[in-house]
Protein backbone atom coordinates (compact mmCIF):
# COMPACT_ATOMS: atom_id res chain seq x y z
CA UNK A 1 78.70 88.53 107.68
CA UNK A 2 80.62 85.58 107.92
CA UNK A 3 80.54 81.82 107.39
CA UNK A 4 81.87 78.75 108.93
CA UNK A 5 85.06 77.94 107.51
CA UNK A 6 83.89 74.27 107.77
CA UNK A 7 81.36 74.93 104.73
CA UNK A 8 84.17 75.93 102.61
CA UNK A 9 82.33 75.80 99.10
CA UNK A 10 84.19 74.83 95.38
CA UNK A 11 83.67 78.35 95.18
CA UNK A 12 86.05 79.48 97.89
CA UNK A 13 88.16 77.01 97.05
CA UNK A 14 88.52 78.02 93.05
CA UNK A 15 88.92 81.68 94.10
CA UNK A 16 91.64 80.66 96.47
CA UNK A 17 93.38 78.76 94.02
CA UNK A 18 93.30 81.40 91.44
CA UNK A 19 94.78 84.10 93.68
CA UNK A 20 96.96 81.78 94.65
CA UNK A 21 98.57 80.65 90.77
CA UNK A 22 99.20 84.52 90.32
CA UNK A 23 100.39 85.37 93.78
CA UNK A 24 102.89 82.37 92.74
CA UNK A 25 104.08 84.25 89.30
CA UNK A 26 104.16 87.30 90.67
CA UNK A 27 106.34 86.55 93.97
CA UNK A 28 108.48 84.19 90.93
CA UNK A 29 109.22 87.27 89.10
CA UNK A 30 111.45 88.53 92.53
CA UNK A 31 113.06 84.84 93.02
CA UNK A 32 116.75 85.53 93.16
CA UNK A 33 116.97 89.41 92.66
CA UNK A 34 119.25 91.59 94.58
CA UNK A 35 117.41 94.53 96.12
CA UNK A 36 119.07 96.65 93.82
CA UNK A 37 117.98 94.52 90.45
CA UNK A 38 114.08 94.55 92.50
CA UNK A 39 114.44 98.29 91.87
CA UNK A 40 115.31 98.53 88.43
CA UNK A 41 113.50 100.31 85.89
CA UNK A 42 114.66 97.94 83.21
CA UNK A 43 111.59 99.29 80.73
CA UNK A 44 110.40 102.71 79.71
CA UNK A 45 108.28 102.41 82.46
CA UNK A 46 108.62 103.21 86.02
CA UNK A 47 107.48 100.29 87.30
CA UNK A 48 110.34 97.83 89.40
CA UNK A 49 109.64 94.15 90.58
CA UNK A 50 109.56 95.47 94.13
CA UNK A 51 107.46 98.79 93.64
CA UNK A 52 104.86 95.96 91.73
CA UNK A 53 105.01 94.05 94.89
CA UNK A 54 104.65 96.72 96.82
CA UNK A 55 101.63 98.41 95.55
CA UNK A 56 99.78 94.78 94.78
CA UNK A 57 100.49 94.20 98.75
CA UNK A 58 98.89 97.82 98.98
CA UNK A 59 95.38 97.24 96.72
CA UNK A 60 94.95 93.87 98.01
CA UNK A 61 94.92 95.31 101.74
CA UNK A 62 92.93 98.47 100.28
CA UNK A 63 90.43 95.91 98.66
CA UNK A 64 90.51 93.06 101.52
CA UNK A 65 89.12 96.00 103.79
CA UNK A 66 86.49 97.12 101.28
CA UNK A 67 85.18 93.74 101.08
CA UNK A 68 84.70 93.77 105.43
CA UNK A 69 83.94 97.36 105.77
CA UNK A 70 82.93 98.82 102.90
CA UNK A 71 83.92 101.87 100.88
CA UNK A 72 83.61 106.05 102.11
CA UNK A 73 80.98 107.42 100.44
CA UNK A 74 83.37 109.13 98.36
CA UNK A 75 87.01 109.35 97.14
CA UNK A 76 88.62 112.68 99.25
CA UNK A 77 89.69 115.58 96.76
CA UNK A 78 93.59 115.47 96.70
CA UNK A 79 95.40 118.55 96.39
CA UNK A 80 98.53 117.04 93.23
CA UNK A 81 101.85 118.61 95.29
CA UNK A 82 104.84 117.45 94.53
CA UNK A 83 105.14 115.89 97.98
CA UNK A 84 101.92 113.79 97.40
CA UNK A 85 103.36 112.66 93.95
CA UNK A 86 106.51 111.91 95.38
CA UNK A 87 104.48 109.75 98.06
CA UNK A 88 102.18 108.10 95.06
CA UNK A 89 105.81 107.39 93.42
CA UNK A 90 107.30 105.63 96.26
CA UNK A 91 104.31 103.05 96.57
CA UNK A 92 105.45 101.82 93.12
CA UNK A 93 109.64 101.41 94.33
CA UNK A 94 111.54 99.75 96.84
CA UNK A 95 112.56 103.05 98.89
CA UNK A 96 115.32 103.34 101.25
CA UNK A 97 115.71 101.18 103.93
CA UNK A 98 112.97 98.97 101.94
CA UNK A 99 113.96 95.28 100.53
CA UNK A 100 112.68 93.17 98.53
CA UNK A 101 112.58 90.57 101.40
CA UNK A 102 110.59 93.00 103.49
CA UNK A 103 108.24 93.61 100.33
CA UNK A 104 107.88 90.01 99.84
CA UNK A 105 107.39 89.08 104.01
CA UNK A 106 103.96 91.91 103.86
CA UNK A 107 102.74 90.47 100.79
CA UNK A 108 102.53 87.01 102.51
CA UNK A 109 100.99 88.40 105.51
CA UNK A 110 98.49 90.30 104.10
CA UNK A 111 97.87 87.32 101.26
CA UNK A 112 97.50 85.31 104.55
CA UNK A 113 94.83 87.47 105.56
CA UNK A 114 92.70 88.28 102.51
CA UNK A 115 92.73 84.31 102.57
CA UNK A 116 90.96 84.13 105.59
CA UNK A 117 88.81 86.43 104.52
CA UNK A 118 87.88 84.56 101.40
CA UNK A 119 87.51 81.55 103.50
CA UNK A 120 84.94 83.42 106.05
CA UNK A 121 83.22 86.38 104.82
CA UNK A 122 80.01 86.10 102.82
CA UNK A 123 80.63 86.46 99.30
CA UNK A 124 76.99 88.10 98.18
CA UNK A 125 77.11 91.32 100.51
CA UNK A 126 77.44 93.99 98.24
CA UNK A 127 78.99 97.43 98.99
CA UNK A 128 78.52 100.43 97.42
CA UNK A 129 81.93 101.93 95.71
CA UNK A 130 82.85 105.14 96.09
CA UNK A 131 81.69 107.70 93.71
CA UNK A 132 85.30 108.98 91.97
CA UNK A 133 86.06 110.34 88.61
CA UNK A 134 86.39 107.24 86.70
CA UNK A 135 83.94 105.51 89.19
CA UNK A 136 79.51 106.68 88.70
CA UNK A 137 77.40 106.41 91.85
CA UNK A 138 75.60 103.89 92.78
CA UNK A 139 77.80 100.86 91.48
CA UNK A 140 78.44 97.90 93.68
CA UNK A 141 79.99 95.26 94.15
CA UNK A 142 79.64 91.84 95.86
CA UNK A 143 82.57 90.63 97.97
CA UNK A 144 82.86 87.73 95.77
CA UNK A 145 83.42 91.07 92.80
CA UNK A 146 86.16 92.10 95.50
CA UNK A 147 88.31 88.92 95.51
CA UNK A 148 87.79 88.38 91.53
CA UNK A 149 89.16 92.35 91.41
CA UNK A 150 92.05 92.09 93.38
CA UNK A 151 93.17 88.43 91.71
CA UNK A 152 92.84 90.41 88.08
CA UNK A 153 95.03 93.23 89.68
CA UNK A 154 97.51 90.38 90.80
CA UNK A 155 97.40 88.96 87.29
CA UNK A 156 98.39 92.15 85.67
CA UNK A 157 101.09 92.79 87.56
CA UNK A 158 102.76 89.74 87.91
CA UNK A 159 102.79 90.31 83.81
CA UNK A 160 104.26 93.51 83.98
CA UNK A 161 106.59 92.14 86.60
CA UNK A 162 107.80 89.28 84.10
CA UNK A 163 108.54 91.36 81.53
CA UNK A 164 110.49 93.85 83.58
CA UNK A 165 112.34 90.77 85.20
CA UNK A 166 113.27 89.63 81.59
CA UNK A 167 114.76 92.67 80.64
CA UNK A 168 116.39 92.07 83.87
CA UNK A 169 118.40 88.85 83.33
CA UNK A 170 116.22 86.81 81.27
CA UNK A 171 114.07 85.23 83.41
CA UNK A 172 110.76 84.43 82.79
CA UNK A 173 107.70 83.16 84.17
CA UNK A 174 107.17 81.11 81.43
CA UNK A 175 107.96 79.40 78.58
């Protein structure tokens, strides 16, 4: 399952790079913000700077253990209360007693790790995904598929995140 991180390929190397440029824009987007301007809905949207750092910290660790473990064989039926929207709202905002420093200081940790796991685990062991409403049985994906995903996911974000930061103050990116 795992290689030794002395044969660190171009591969591993480019896919740690590319995480890496986006991880950079997105934790740019937060440089300088006040925990109250990290939760500011400065868009029609919902989304905040911290809430996007928040729930990118939250897929990549969802994603990082998909790619050791695998996925359930299926996605559990959720009962829509309001208390499990209200939870499903909170993963996209800073909530109380949450800063942006504290958002930032898991992101790093569990960028640290998902690292490590680039570096180590073998990128051609596929897992099956699990079958969900926008998802068919029996698709898989490689690990290698797993570290691509979650660096698209950081991409998108950090662009939602610089637009919401230039409402903000300006800021951008850049440009």
């Amino acid at each position: 399952m795992t290689t030794n991180e002395q044969t660190l390929t171009g591969e591993r190397v480019d896919i740690l790079e590319f995480l890496g440029k986006h991880r950079y824009f997105l934790r740019h987007t937060a440089q300088g913000l006040t925990d109250e301007q990290a939760n500011t809905r400065s868009t029609v949207s919902a989304l905040t700077v911290g809430g996007l750092i928040k729930h990118v910290t939250s897929v990549e660790q969802h994603w990082a253990e998909f790619a050791v473990n695998g996925g359930g064989a299926e996605v559990p039926k959720v009962e829509f209360t309001p208390e499990v929207i209200a939870a499903w709202e909170d993963k996209f905002r800073l909530t109380e007693g949450e800063t942006l420093a504290g958002a930032l200081a898991e992101y790093e940790k569990v960028a640290a790790a998902t690292d490590e796991l680039v570096k180590t685990l073998d990128l051609d062991v596929t897992y099956e995904l699990p079958a969900a409403p926008w998802q068919p049985p029996g698709v898989f994906w490689s690990v290698r598929r797993v570290f691509l995903h979650i660096t698209a996911e950081t991409a998108q974000h950090a662009g939602h995140a610089d637009i919401i930061r230039e409402t903000i103050d300006g800021q951008k990116s850049m440009g």
